[in-house]
Amino acid sequence: MAALSLENLVKRFGETEVIRGIDLQIEDGEFVVFVGPSGCGKSTLLRLIAGLEDASSGTIRIGEADVTRLAPAKRGVSMVFQSYALYPHMDVYRNIAFGLTLAKTAKETVDERVRRAADMLQIGQLLKRRPRELSGGQRQRVAIARAIVRDPKVFLFDEPLSNLDAALRAQTRLEIARMHEDLAATMIYVTHDQLEAMTLADRIVLLNAGRIEQVGAPTELYHRPATRFAAEFMGSPTMNIMPVTVKDGAAELAGGERVALPGVAYAGQADLGVRPENLALADEGLSAKVVLVEELGEARIVHAALADGTMLSVRHPADGPEPARHAAVKLRVDPERLHLFGPDGKRIG
Ligand code: ADP
Ligand code: MG
């Protein structure tokens, strides 16, 4: 296991700068998730760490060693991809053992490591099967087991669950979390799925167009997003954003209604953000009209329009009567859970 550090890392493809100066320290044993929209550079950053791409400039250190110019096989990293390639003619045991066998590892060591990894991922009873006799989830676990047995310093995962259906994704996510607990290994996990990032990460690195937008614990990104981009990326349904004019400690909405912003000294144009669970149908509050109600089972999402047409989503309890379409309602805003962003997109207060 090892710590990892990136210093002013840059990657260009031709004229295009795809990774635009990344500085990041990852602790030994930490589970870090790179998250961000498609095309923001997550895979490229992971491939730079693995050595599958050459850095244009900057430094990559694993433990004490500068590995920036080192061949992939010498870096002590193991990578699991979204599309895993298992050898169809080999059984699960030999697929998992393949790298170790190639490296001429002693038979007993191979056996011990293969069985331990297989047990960890609950595929111990499948060792004699061929890949075609496995489900997608089982195959992906074989690919993960193959990475484990190599006993790498750092594990790299690039969207390993994207090809699985929702139930298997949730289950395999748990396996990965447990595996991290068991191995206490340094892991970097790439996903575009903010829920996967929230549930797995010790620390989230949110990327936006090749730069780090925000780094922090999942709850930190959720409750104190540093930018409007971070606010809208984390959370589902997405945070409501209302254009407002701020003056005298209150935000004035487009329709003229006011929301108190105690302690805010800022004055000028801004965006007021509030998550769906921090809005509630109440006797007093912003006037809105119900447009649509989505039933989620455990809750309902009420979509309502303010007088000026701004749409807001409200997380509403599933018990009790369902708000009627077109009904006039009042929306109470939780004053403790407001987010304010300036014209530059940065958090205010
Ligand atoms: P992500 O994994 O976050 O979806 P990628 O790291 O795959 O994003 O890609 C980031 C950007 O770099 C994209 O705009 C992509 O088109 C570009 N890119 C990735 N690989 C190459 C390459 N080999 N040549 C040119 N452009 C590339
Ligand atoms: Mg990718």
Coordinates of C-alpha atoms in Angstrom, one line a residue, residues 1 32 97 155 176 190 199 230 243 336:
M1 CA 0.0 0.0 0.0
V32 CA -10.7 8.4 -3.3
A97 CA -4.2 -16.6 -11.3
F155 CA -5.9 -0.1 -7.0
I176 CA -15.9 -3.2 -3.3
V190 CA -13.7 6.7 -11.3
T199 CA -21.5 6.0 -0.9
A230 CA -20.5 21.2 -7.4
P243 CA -31.7 33.8 -9.9
E336 CA -30.4 26.8 7.6

